[in-house]
Coordinates of C-alpha atoms in Angstrom, one line a residue:
Chain A
N1220 CA 102.2 148.3 176.0
A1221 CA 100.6 146.6 178.5
G1222 CA 103.0 145.7 180.0
V1223 CA 101.7 142.1 182.0
T1224 CA 98.4 141.0 182.0
Q1225 CA 96.0 138.5 183.6
T1226 CA 92.8 137.6 183.7
P1227 CA 90.1 136.6 184.6
K1228 CA 90.4 139.5 187.7
F1229 CA 88.4 137.5 189.9
R1230 CA 86.9 134.1 190.1
V1231 CA 85.0 132.3 191.9
L1232 CA 85.0 128.5 191.6
K1233 CA 83.0 125.3 193.3
T1234 CA 85.0 123.0 194.6
G1235 CA 86.0 120.2 192.1
Q1236 CA 85.8 122.4 189.5
S1237 CA 89.0 123.7 186.9
M1238 CA 90.1 127.3 185.5
T1239 CA 93.1 128.1 183.4
L1240 CA 94.1 132.1 184.6
L1241 CA 96.1 133.8 182.1
C1242 CA 98.6 135.8 181.8
A1243 CA 100.7 137.8 179.2
Q1244 CA 103.7 140.2 178.6
D1245 CA 104.6 142.4 176.2
M1246 CA 107.9 142.7 177.3
N1247 CA 109.7 140.2 175.7
H1248 CA 111.4 138.5 178.7
E1249 CA 112.2 135.0 179.2
Y1250 CA 111.7 134.9 182.7
M1251 CA 108.0 133.9 184.0
Y1252 CA 106.6 133.8 187.4
W1253 CA 103.3 132.6 188.5
Y1254 CA 102.7 133.6 193.1
R1255 CA 100.3 132.9 195.3
Q1256 CA 99.8 135.6 197.5
D1257 CA 97.6 134.9 201.3
P1258 CA 97.0 137.4 204.8
G1259 CA 100.0 138.0 206.6
M1260 CA 102.1 136.2 204.0
G1261 CA 104.6 137.1 201.4
L1262 CA 104.3 136.2 198.3
R1263 CA 105.0 131.8 197.4
L1264 CA 105.7 130.8 194.2
I1265 CA 104.1 128.1 192.5
H1266 CA 105.8 127.6 189.4
Y1267 CA 108.1 130.1 186.5
S1268 CA 109.4 129.8 183.6
V1269 CA 112.9 130.6 181.8
G1270 CA 112.0 130.6 179.3
E1271 CA 109.3 129.7 176.0
G1272 CA 108.5 125.8 176.7
T1273 CA 110.6 125.1 179.5
T1274 CA 108.5 125.6 183.1
A1275 CA 110.1 124.3 186.7
K1276 CA 108.4 123.5 190.1
G1277 CA 108.5 126.6 192.5
E1278 CA 108.1 126.6 196.6
V1279 CA 104.1 125.8 196.2
P1280 CA 103.5 123.7 192.7
D1281 CA 100.7 121.1 194.1
G1282 CA 97.4 121.5 193.4
Y1283 CA 98.9 122.9 190.0
N1284 CA 99.8 122.8 186.5
V1285 CA 101.7 125.7 184.2
S1286 CA 102.2 126.0 180.1
R1287 CA 104.4 127.9 178.4
L1288 CA 103.8 127.5 174.8
K1289 CA 104.3 130.8 173.7
K1290 CA 107.4 133.7 175.1
Q1291 CA 104.9 136.4 175.5
N1292 CA 102.2 133.7 177.5
F1293 CA 102.4 131.8 180.8
L1294 CA 99.2 129.6 181.9
L1295 CA 98.1 128.8 184.8
G1296 CA 95.9 125.3 185.3
L1297 CA 93.9 124.7 188.6
E1298 CA 92.6 121.1 187.7
S1299 CA 90.2 120.3 190.3
A1300 CA 90.1 123.2 192.8
A1301 CA 90.6 123.4 196.7
P1302 CA 89.2 125.4 199.3
S1303 CA 92.9 125.8 200.0
Q1304 CA 93.6 127.5 196.7
T1305 CA 91.0 130.5 197.7
S1306 CA 94.0 133.7 197.4
V1307 CA 95.7 136.3 195.1
Y1308 CA 97.6 135.1 192.1
F1309 CA 99.8 136.9 190.4
C1310 CA 102.1 136.7 187.4
A1311 CA 104.8 138.6 187.3
S1312 CA 108.1 138.6 184.1
S1313 CA 111.3 140.0 184.1
Y1314 CA 114.4 140.1 182.1
S1315 CA 116.4 137.8 184.4
L1316 CA 115.7 136.8 188.0
Y1317 CA 118.6 140.1 189.4
N1318 CA 116.1 142.1 187.2
E1319 CA 113.3 143.4 187.6
Q1320 CA 109.8 141.8 188.2
F1321 CA 106.9 143.3 186.3
F1322 CA 103.4 141.9 188.5
G1323 CA 100.1 141.2 186.5
P1324 CA 97.0 143.2 188.5
G1325 CA 96.2 140.5 190.3
T1326 CA 94.0 137.6 190.2
R1327 CA 91.3 136.8 193.4
L1328 CA 90.1 133.3 193.4
T1329 CA 87.4 132.4 195.6
V1330 CA 87.1 127.9 196.6
L1331 CA 83.9 127.6 197.9
Chain B
A762 CA 117.5 127.3 205.1
Q763 CA 117.4 130.3 203.7
T764 CA 114.8 132.8 205.3
V765 CA 114.0 136.3 204.9
T766 CA 112.8 137.6 208.2
Q767 CA 110.9 141.4 208.4
S768 CA 110.6 141.5 211.9
Q769 CA 107.9 144.8 212.0
P770 CA 104.2 143.2 211.1
E771 CA 103.5 147.3 211.0
M772 CA 104.4 150.4 210.9
S773 CA 103.1 153.8 211.2
V774 CA 104.8 157.0 211.0
Q775 CA 103.5 160.9 210.7
E776 CA 103.7 163.1 207.2
A777 CA 106.6 164.1 206.3
E778 CA 108.9 162.3 208.8
T779 CA 111.1 159.6 208.3
V780 CA 111.1 155.6 209.1
T781 CA 112.9 152.9 208.2
L782 CA 111.1 149.0 208.0
S783 CA 114.1 146.6 208.8
C784 CA 114.7 143.0 206.7
T785 CA 117.7 140.6 207.3
Y786 CA 119.0 137.2 205.3
D787 CA 120.1 135.0 205.8
T788 CA 122.4 133.3 203.3
S789 CA 126.0 131.9 202.1
E790 CA 126.3 133.4 198.4
S791 CA 128.8 136.6 198.4
D792 CA 127.1 138.2 195.0
Y793 CA 123.5 138.8 195.0
Y794 CA 120.6 141.5 194.6
L795 CA 118.4 142.7 197.1
F796 CA 115.1 144.0 196.4
W797 CA 112.1 146.2 198.1
Y798 CA 108.4 145.9 196.9
K799 CA 105.4 148.4 197.4
Q800 CA 102.2 147.2 197.0
P801 CA 99.8 149.8 197.6
P802 CA 96.1 148.7 198.2
S803 CA 95.5 148.7 194.9
R804 CA 97.6 145.1 194.8
Q805 CA 100.1 146.1 192.0
M806 CA 103.2 145.6 192.9
I807 CA 106.0 148.4 192.7
L808 CA 109.9 147.8 192.8
V809 CA 111.3 150.4 195.6
I810 CA 114.8 149.7 195.3
R811 CA 117.8 147.4 194.0
Q812 CA 120.6 146.6 196.0
E813 CA 123.7 144.9 194.3
A814 CA 125.2 143.2 197.7
Y815 CA 128.6 143.2 196.0
K816 CA 128.2 147.8 196.1
Q817 CA 129.9 149.2 198.9
Q818 CA 127.7 152.3 198.6
N819 CA 123.7 151.8 199.3
A820 CA 121.6 152.1 196.7
T821 CA 119.4 155.5 196.9
E822 CA 115.7 156.4 194.9
N823 CA 114.8 160.0 195.9
R824 CA 113.7 159.6 198.7
F825 CA 114.1 155.8 199.2
S826 CA 117.1 154.3 200.2
V827 CA 118.6 151.3 202.1
N828 CA 121.1 151.0 204.3
F829 CA 123.0 147.4 203.8
Q830 CA 124.9 145.6 205.9
K831 CA 126.5 142.9 204.0
A832 CA 127.8 141.1 207.2
A833 CA 125.3 142.0 210.0
K834 CA 122.5 140.8 206.6
S835 CA 121.2 143.2 207.0
F836 CA 118.9 144.9 204.4
S837 CA 116.4 147.4 205.8
L838 CA 114.4 150.3 203.6
K839 CA 114.6 154.2 204.9
I840 CA 111.7 156.3 203.5
S841 CA 112.4 160.0 204.3
D842 CA 109.7 163.0 203.9
S843 CA 107.3 160.4 204.1
Q844 CA 103.9 160.9 202.1
L845 CA 100.3 160.0 202.0
G846 CA 100.9 158.0 199.0
D847 CA 103.9 155.8 200.4
A848 CA 100.7 153.2 202.8
A849 CA 100.9 150.2 201.4
M850 CA 102.7 147.0 202.3
Y851 CA 106.2 146.5 201.9
F852 CA 108.2 143.1 200.5
C853 CA 112.1 142.4 200.4
A854 CA 113.5 139.8 198.8
Y855 CA 116.4 138.7 197.8
P856 CA 117.2 134.9 195.4
L857 CA 117.0 131.7 196.7
N858 CA 118.8 130.6 193.6
N859 CA 119.4 131.2 190.3
Y860 CA 115.9 131.2 189.2
Q861 CA 113.9 132.7 192.5
L862 CA 113.6 134.8 194.7
I863 CA 112.1 134.6 198.4
W864 CA 110.6 136.6 200.0
G865 CA 109.5 138.2 203.6
A866 CA 106.2 138.4 204.8
G867 CA 105.9 141.8 204.2
T868 CA 105.3 145.5 206.7
K869 CA 102.7 147.4 206.5
L870 CA 103.0 151.3 206.8
I871 CA 100.9 153.4 208.0
I872 CA 100.7 156.8 207.5
K873 CA 99.1 159.2 209.5
P874 CA 98.2 162.9 207.9

């Protein structure tokens, strides 16, 4: 039982490059989330999903896309990375909004 | 707009002492949940405690308890017998709508040995 895993753990990109972050959970959770965390700020929601095949925008969705083709996986894509996207990215999953969110270990992304 | 405020960017406490972290929020809902999460230096976010707003009784988990004042929209976290392993960032959060939590900016807790 791995919980929530994220790959990669670290990544450095050049401006304009693209990449995909993968999140996987083995708890059969319906809800999955992508957050970014910047210094001095709490978590900000990028996109979320309430079930396989569904996605929705969160607070800061611009510059990101997501997909949830399988219930256990939630992918976050950056089509054209910008320095403003330098951050730590967390994936989380939960049974519902009112239950505990289980977090992955985070991905530190630097965009040069 | 709904907000959540953690007014203490940093707190310090002597080991074995008690510390209280504050959180205030703004919602028009009458039934909701409130959460405290901990993020140690390892960066792993962990749920500390959850409070159901319709319950009068304050939630307790071992050394962690909340002081929930619904009318004042206040949700403080009390840590008793502080331990070195309690050193972390602490975030409070509550539902913005049926799908999203809104998070405070966090309080950094320092434990002095």
